[in-house]
PDB file of C-alpha atoms in Angstrom:
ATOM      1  CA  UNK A   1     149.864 151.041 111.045  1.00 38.00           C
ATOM      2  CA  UNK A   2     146.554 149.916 109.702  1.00 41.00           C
ATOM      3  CA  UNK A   3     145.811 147.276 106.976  1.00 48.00           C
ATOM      4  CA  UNK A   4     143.658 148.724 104.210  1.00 49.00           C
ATOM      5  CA  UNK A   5     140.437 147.244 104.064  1.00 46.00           C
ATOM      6  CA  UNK A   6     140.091 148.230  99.995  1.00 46.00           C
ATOM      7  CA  UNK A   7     143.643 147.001  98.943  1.00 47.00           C
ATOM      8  CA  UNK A   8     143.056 143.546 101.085  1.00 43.00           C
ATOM      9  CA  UNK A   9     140.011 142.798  99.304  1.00 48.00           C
ATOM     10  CA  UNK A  10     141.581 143.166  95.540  1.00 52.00           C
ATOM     11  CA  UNK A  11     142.964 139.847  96.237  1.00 57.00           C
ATOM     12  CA  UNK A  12     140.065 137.813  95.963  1.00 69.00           C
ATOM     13  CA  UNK A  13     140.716 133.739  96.603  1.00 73.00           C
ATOM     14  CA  UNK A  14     138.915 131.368  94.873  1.00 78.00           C
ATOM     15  CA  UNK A  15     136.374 128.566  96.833  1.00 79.00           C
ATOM     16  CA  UNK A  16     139.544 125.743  95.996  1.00 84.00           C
ATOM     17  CA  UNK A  17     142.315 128.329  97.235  1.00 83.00           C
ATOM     18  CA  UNK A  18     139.850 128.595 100.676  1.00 84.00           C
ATOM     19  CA  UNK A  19     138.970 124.780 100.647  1.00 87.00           C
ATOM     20  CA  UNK A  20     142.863 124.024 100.197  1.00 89.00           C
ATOM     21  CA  UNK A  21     143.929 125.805 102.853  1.00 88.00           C
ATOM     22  CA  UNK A  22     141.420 124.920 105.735  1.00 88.00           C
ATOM     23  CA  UNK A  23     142.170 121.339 104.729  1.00 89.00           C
ATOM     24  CA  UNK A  24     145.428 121.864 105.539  1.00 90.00           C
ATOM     25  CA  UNK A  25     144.569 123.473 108.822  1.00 88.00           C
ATOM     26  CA  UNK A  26     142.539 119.960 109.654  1.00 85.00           C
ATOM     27  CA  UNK A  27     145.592 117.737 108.315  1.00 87.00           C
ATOM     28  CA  UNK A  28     147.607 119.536 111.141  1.00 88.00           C
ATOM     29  CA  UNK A  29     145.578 118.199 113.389  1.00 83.00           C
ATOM     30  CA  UNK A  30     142.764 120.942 114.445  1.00 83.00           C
ATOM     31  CA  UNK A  31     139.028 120.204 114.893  1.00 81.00           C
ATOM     32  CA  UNK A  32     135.929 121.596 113.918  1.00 82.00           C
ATOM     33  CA  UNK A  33     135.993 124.889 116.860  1.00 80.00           C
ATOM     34  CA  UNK A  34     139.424 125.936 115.058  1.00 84.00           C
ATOM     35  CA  UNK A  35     138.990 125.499 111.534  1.00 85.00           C
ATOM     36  CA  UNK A  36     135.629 126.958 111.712  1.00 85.00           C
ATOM     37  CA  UNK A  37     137.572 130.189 114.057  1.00 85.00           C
ATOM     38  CA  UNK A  38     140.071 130.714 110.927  1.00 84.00           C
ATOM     39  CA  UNK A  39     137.191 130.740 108.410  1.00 84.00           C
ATOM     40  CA  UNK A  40     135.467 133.250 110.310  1.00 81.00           C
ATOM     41  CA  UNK A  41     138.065 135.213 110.938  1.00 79.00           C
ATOM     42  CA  UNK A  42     139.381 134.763 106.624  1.00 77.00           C
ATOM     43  CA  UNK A  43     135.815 136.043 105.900  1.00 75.00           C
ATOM     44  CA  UNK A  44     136.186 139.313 107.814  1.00 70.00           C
ATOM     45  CA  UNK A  45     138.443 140.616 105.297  1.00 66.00           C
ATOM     46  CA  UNK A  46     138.314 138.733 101.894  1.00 63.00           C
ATOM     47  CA  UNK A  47     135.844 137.755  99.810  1.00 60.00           C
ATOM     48  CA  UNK A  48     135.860 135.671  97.171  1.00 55.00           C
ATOM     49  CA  UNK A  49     136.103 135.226  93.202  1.00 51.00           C
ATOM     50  CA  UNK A  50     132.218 133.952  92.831  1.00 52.00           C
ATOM     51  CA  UNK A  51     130.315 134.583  89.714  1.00 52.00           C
ATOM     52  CA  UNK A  52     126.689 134.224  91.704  1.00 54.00           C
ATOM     53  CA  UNK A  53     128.630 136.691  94.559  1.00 52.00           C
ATOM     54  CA  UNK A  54     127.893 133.859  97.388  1.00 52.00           C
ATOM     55  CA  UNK A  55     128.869 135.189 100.888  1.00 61.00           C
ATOM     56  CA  UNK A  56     131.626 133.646 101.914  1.00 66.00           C
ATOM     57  CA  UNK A  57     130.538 131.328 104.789  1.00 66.00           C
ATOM     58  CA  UNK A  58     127.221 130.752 102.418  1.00 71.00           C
ATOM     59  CA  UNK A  59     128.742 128.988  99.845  1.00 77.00           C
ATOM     60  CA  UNK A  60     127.659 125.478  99.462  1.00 83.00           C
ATOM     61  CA  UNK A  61     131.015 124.078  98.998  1.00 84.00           C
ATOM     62  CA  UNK A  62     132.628 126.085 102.194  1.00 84.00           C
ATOM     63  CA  UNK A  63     129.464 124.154 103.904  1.00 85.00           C
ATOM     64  CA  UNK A  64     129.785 121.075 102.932  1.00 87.00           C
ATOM     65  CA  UNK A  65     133.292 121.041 103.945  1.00 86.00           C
ATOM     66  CA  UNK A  66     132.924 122.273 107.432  1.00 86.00           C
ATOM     67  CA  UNK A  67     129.784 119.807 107.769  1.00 85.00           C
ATOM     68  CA  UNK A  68     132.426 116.833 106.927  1.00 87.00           C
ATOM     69  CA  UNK A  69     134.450 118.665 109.768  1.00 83.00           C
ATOM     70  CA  UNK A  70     132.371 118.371 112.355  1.00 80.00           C
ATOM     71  CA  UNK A  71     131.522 114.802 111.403  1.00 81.00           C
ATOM     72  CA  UNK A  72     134.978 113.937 111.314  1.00 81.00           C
ATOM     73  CA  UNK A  73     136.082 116.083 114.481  1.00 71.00           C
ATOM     74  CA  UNK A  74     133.149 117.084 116.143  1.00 67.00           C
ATOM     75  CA  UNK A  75     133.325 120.079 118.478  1.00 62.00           C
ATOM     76  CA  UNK A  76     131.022 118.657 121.599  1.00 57.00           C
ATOM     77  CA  UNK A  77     131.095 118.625 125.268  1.00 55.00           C
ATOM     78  CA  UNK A  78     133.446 116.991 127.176  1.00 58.00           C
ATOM     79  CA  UNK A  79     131.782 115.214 128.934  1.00 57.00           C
ATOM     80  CA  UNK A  80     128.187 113.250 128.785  1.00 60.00           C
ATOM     81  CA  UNK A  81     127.447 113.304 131.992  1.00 68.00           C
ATOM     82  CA  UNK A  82     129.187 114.126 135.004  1.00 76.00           C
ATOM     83  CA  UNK A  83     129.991 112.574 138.732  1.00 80.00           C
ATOM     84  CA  UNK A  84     127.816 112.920 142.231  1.00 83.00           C
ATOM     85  CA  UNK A  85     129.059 115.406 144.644  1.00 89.00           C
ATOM     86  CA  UNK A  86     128.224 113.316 147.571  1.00 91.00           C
ATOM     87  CA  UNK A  87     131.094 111.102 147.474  1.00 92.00           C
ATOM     88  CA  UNK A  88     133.299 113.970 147.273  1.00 95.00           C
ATOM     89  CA  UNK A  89     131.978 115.366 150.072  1.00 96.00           C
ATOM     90  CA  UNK A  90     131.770 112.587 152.319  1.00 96.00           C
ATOM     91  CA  UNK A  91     135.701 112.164 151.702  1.00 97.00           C
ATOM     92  CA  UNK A  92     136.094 115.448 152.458  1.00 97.00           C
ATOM     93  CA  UNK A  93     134.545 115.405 155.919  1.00 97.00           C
ATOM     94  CA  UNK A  94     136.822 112.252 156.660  1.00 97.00           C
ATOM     95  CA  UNK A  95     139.563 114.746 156.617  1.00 97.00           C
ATOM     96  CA  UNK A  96     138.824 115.895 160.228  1.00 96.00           C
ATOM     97  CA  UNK A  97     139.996 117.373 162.812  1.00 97.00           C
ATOM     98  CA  UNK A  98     141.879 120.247 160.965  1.00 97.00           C
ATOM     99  CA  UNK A  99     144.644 119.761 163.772  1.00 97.00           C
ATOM    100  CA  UNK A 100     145.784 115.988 162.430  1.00 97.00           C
ATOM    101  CA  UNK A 101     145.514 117.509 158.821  1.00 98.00           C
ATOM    102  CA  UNK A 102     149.422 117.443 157.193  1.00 97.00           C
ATOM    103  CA  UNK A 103     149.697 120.767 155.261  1.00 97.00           C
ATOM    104  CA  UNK A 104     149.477 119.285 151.822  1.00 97.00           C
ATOM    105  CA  UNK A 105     145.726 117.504 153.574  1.00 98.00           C
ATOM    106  CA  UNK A 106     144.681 120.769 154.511  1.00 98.00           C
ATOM    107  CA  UNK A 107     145.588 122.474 151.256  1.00 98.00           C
ATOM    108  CA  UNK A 108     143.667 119.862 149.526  1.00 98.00           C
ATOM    109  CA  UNK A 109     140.321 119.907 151.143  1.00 98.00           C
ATOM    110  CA  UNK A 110     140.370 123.632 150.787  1.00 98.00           C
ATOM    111  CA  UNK A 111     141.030 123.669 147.779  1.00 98.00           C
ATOM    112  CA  UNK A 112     138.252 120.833 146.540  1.00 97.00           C
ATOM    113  CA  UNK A 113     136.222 122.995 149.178  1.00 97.00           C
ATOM    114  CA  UNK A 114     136.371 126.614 147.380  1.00 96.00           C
ATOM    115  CA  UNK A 115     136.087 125.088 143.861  1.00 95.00           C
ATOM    116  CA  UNK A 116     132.514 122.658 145.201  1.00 94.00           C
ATOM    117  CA  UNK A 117     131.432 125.725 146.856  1.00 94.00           C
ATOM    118  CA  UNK A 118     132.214 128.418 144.565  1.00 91.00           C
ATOM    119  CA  UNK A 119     131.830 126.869 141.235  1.00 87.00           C
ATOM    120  CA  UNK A 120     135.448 128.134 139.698  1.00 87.00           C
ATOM    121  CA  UNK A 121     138.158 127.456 138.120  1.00 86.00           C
ATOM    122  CA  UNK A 122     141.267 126.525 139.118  1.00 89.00           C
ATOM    123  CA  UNK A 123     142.436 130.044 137.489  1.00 86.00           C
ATOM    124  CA  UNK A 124     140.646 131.893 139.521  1.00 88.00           C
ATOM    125  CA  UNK A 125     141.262 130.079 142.787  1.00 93.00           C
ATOM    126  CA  UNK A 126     144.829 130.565 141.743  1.00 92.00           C
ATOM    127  CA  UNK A 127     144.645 134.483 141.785  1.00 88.00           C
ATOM    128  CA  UNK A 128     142.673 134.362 145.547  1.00 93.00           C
ATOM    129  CA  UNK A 129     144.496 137.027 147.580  1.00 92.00           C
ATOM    130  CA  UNK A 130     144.033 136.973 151.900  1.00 94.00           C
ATOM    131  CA  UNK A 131     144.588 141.109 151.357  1.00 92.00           C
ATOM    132  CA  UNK A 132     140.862 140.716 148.952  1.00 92.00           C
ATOM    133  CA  UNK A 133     139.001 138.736 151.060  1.00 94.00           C
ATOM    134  CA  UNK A 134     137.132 139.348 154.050  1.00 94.00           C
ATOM    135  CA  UNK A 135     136.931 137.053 157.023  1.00 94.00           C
ATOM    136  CA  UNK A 136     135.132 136.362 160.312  1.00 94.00           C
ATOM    137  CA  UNK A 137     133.467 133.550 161.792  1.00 93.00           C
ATOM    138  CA  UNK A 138     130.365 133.488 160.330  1.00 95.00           C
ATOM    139  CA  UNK A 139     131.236 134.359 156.481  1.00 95.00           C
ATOM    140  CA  UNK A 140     133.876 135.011 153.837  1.00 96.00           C
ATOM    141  CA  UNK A 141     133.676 137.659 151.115  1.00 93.00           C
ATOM    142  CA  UNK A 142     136.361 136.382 148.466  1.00 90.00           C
ATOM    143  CA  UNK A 143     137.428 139.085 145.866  1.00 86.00           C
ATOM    144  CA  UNK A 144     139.331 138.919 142.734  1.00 80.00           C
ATOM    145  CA  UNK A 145     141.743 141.884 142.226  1.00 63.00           C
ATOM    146  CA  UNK A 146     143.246 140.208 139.107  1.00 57.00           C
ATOM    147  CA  UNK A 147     142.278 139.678 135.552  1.00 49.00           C
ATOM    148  CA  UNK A 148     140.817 136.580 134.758  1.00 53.00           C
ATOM    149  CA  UNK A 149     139.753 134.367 131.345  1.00 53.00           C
ATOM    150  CA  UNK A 150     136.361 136.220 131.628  1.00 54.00           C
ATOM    151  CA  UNK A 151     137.426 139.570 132.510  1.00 50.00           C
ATOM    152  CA  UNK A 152     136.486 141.999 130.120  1.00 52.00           C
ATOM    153  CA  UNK A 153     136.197 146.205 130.678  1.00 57.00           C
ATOM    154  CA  UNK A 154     133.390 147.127 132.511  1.00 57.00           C
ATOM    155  CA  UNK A 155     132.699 143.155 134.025  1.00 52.00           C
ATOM    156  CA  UNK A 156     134.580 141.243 136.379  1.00 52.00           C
ATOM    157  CA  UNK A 157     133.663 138.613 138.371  1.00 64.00           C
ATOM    158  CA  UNK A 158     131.745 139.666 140.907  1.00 72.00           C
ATOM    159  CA  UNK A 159     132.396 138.973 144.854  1.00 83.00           C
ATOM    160  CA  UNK A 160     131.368 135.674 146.302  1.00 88.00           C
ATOM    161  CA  UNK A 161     130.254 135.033 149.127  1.00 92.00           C
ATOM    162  CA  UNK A 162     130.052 131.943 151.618  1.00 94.00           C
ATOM    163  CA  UNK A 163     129.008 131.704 155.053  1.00 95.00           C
ATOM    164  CA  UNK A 164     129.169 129.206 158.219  1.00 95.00           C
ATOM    165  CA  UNK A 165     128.212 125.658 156.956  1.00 95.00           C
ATOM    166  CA  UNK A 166     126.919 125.214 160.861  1.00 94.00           C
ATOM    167  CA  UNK A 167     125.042 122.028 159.480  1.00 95.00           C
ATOM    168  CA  UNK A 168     128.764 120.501 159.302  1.00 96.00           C
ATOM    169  CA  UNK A 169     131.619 121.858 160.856  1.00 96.00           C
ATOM    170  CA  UNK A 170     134.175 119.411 159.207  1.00 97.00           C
ATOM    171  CA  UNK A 171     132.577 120.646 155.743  1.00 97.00           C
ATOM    172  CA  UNK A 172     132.640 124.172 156.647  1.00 97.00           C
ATOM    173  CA  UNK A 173     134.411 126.454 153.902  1.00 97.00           C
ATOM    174  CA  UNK A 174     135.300 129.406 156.027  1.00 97.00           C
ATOM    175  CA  UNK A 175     135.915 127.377 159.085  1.00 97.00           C
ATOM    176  CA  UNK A 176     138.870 125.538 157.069  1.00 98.00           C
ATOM    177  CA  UNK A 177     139.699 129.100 155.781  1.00 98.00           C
ATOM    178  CA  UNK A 178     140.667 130.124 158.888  1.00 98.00           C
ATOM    179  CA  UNK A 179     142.638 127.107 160.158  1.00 98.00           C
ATOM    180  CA  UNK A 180     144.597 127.340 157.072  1.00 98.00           C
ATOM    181  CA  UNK A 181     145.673 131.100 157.156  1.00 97.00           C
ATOM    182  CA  UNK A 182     146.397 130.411 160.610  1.00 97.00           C
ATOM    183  CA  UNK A 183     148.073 127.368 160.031  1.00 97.00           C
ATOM    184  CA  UNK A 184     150.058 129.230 156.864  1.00 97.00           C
ATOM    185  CA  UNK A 185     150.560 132.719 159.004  1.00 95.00           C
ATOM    186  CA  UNK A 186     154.304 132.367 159.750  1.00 95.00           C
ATOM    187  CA  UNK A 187     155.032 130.208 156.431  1.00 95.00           C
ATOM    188  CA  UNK A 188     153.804 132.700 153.832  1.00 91.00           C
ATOM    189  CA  UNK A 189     156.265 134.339 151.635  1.00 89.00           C
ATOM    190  CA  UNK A 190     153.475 137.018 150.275  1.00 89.00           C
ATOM    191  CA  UNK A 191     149.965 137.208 150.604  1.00 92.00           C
ATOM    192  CA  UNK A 192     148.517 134.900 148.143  1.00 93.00           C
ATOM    193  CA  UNK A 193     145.790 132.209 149.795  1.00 96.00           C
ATOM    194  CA  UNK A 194     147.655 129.036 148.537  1.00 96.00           C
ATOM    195  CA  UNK A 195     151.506 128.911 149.078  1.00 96.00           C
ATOM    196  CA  UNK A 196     153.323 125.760 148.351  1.00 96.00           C
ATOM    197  CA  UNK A 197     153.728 122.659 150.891  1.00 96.00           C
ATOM    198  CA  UNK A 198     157.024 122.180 151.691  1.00 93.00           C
ATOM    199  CA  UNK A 199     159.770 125.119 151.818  1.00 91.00           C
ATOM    200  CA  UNK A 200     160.422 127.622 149.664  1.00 90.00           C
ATOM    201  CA  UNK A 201     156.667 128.122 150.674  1.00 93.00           C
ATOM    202  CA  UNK A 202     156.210 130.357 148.334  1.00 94.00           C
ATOM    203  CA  UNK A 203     152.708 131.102 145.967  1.00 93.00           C
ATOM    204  CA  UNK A 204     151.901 127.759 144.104  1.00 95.00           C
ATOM    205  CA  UNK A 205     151.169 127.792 140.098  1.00 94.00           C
ATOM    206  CA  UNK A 206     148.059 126.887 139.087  1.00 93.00           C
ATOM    207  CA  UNK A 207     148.483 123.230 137.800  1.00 95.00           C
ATOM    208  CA  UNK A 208     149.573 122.477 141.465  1.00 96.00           C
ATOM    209  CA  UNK A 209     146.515 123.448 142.664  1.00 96.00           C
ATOM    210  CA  UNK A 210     144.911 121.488 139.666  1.00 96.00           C
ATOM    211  CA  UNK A 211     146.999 118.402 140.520  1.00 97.00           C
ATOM    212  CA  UNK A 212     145.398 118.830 144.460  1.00 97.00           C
ATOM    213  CA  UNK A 213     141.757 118.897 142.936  1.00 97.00           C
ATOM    214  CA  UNK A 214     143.083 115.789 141.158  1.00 96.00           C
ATOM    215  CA  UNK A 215     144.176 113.971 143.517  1.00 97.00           C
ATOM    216  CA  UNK A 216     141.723 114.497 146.101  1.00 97.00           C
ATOM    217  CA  UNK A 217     139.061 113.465 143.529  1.00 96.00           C
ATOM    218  CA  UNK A 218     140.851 110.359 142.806  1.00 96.00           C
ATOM    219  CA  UNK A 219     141.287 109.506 146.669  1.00 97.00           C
ATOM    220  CA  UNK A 220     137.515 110.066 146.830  1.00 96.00           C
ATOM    221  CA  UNK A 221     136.591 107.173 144.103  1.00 94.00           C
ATOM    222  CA  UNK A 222     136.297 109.377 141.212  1.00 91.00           C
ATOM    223  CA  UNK A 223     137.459 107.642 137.970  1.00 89.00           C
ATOM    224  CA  UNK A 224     139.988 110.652 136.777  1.00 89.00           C
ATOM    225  CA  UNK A 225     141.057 109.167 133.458  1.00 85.00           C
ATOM    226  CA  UNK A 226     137.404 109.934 132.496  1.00 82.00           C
ATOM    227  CA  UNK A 227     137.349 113.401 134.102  1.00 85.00           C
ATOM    228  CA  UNK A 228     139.620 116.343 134.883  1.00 88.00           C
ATOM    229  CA  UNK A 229     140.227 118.564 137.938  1.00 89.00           C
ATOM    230  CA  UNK A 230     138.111 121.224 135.974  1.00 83.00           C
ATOM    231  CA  UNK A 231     135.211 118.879 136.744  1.00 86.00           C
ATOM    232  CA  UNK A 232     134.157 120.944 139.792  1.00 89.00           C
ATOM    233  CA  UNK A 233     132.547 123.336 137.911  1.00 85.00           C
ATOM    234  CA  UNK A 234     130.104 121.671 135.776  1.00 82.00           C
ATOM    235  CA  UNK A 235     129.729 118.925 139.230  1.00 83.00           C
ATOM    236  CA  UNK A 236     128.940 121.371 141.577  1.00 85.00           C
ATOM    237  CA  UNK A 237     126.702 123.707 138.957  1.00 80.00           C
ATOM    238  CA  UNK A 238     124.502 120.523 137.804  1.00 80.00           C
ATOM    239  CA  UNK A 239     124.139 119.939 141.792  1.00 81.00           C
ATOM    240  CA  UNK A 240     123.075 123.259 142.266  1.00 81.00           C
ATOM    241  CA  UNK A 241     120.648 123.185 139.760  1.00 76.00           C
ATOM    242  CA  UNK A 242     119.211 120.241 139.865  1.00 79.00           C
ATOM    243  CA  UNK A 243     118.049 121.507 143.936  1.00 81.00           C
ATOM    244  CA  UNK A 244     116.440 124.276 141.864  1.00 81.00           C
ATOM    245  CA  UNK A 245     119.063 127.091 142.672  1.00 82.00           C
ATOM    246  CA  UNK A 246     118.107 130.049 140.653  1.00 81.00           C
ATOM    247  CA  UNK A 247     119.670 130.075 137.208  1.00 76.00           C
ATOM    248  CA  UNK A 248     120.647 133.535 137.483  1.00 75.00           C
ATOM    249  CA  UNK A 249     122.299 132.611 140.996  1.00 81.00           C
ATOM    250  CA  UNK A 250     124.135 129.951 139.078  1.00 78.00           C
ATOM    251  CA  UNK A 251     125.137 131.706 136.360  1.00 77.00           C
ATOM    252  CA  UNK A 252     126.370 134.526 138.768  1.00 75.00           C
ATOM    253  CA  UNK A 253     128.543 132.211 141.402  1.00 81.00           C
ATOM    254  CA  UNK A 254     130.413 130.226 138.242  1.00 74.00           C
ATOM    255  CA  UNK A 255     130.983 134.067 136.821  1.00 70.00           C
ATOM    256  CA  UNK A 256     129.083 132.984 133.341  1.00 63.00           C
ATOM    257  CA  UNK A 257     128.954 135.526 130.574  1.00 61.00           C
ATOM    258  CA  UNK A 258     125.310 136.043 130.414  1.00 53.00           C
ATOM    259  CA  UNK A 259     125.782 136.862 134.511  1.00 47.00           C
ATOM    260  CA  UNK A 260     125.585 140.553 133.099  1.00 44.00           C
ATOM    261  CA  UNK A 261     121.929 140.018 131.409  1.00 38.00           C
ATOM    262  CA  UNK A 262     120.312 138.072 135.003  1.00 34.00           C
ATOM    263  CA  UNK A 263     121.800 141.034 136.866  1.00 38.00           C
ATOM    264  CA  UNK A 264     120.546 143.153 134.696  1.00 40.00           C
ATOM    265  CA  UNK A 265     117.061 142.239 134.052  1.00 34.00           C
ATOM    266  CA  UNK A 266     116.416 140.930 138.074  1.00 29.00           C
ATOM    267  CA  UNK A 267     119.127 142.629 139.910  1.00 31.00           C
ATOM    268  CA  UNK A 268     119.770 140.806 142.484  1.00 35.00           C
ATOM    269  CA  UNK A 269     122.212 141.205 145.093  1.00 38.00           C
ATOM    270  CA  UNK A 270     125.431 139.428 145.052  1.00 36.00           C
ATOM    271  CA  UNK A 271     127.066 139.635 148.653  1.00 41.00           C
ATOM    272  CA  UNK A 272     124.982 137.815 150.637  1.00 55.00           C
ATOM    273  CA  UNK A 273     123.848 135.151 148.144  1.00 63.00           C
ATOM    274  CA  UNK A 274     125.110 132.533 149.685  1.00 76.00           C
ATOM    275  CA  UNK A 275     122.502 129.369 148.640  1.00 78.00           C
ATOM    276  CA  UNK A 276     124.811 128.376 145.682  1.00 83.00           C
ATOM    277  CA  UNK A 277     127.583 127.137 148.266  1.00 85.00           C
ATOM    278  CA  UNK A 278     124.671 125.950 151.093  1.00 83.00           C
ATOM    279  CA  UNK A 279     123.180 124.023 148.209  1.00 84.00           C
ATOM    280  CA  UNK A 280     126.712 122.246 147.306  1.00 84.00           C
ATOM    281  CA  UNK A 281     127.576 121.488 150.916  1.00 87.00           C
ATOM    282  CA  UNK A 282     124.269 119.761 152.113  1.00 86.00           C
ATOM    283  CA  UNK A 283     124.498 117.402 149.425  1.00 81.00           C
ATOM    284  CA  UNK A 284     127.153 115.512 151.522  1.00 82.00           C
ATOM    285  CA  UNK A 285     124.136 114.544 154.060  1.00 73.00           C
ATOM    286  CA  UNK A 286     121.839 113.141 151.055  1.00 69.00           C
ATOM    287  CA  UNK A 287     121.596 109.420 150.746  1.00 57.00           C
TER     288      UNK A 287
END
């Protein structure tokens, strides 16, 4: 059943019934990104009782307000800056050989490996399926057959690719790939990548493979009470750019929104565009 637009608007709210209720949305607790969400979304269907006809999100008042907002609970960045790669992945190739790795090692470094090379969230990691991804020696082709945050009709994240890290074995993504699933064969309950370390070993939720991120970050001198396991991305996309990887390679690998306008405007092929994660994993040899 559909709300009529015409009856909606006959109730027409004055600038104090607005102010008075976003205040109350900021007195609960909510910052700028939320109150300013709920006024949008109030001036899609009402207007309100002005004499001069201001538009809603026009009116001085309305702007003042959500000005003091933002000064009082500002909707910026996380973070300022962010940490160096290198010591990550210096820790990381201390986890070697693969063969004295405990399970809950090797599930780390794999981990902390895909999200460095890849540039993803924890999400998506989460959702990696053995039956979706290709495998050989020399490369992986990792596919997502599951909706993600950024999944929308008609785009999807598109396949990643990674190949050999020959340069360094012990950092080598697909190299650990293969010990793991190997490692995991008679274990696995189903035929998600990550399955949990100790019996039932069945798939693991998401915040376990956050807490891994975490903790191998902390292990490798990372101060975590300043930074979160969702660190990777912007760590390992500021490394990549910073060596002058292509913005539109970026922007594809991390699965950004405006992915769609690079791919459309240089199309580019995805596959075998593999310099995002070569990029990442020679940073562990830079002094």
């Amino acid at each position: 059943m559909f709300c009529d637009r015409a009856k909606v608007n006959k109730f027409q709210p004055s600038v104090a019934d607005i102010l008075s209720f976003l205040t109350e949305l900021h007195d609960s607790g909510l910052g700028y990104s939320a109150v300013n969400t709920a006024k949008s979304a109030i001036s899609s269907f009402l207007s309100i009782a002005d004499p001069n006809r201001a538009h809603f999100g026009s009116h001085v008042l309305i702007k003042r307000f959500m000005k003091g907002i933002f000064e009082i609970k500002p909707s910026l960045p996380r973070y300022n800056c962010t940490w160096s790669i290198e010591k990550v992945l210096k820790f990381l190739k201390s986890l070697a050989p693969l063969t004295k790795l405990s399970l809950l090692q090797l599930s780390r470094k794999l981990v902390t490996l895909l999200a460095l090379s890849t540039g993803q969230r924890a999400q998506t990691l989460h959702m990696l399926d053995i039956r979706n991804i290709e495998s050989c020696e020399t490369h992986l082709k990792l596919r997502i057959g599951d909706l993600l945050k950024t999944s929308k009709p008609n785009s999807h994240l598109p396949e990643l690719f990674i190949s050999q890290y020959i340069v360094d074995l012990d950092l080598c993504v697909v190299r650990t790939y293969l010990f793991y699933v190997e490692k995991t064969v008679n274990l696995r309950q189903d035929s998600r990548l990550f399955i949990k370390t100790q019996k039932p070993y069945s798939w693991v939720s998401r915040q376990t493979l956050s807490h891994w991120i975490k903790d191998t970050l902390k292990q490798a001198g990372i101060d975590m009470s300043c930074f979160s396991p969702h660190s990777t991305r912007s760590a390992s996309c500021s490394a990549a750019a910073s060596s002058n990887v292509p913005i539109d390679t970026i922007l594809r690998t991390a699965g950004w929104k405006r992915d769609n306008v690079f791919r459309k405007f240089y199309n580019r092929p995805v596959s075998n565009d593999d310099s995002f994660s070569r990029t990442i994993l020679s940073k562990a040899g830079d002094n």
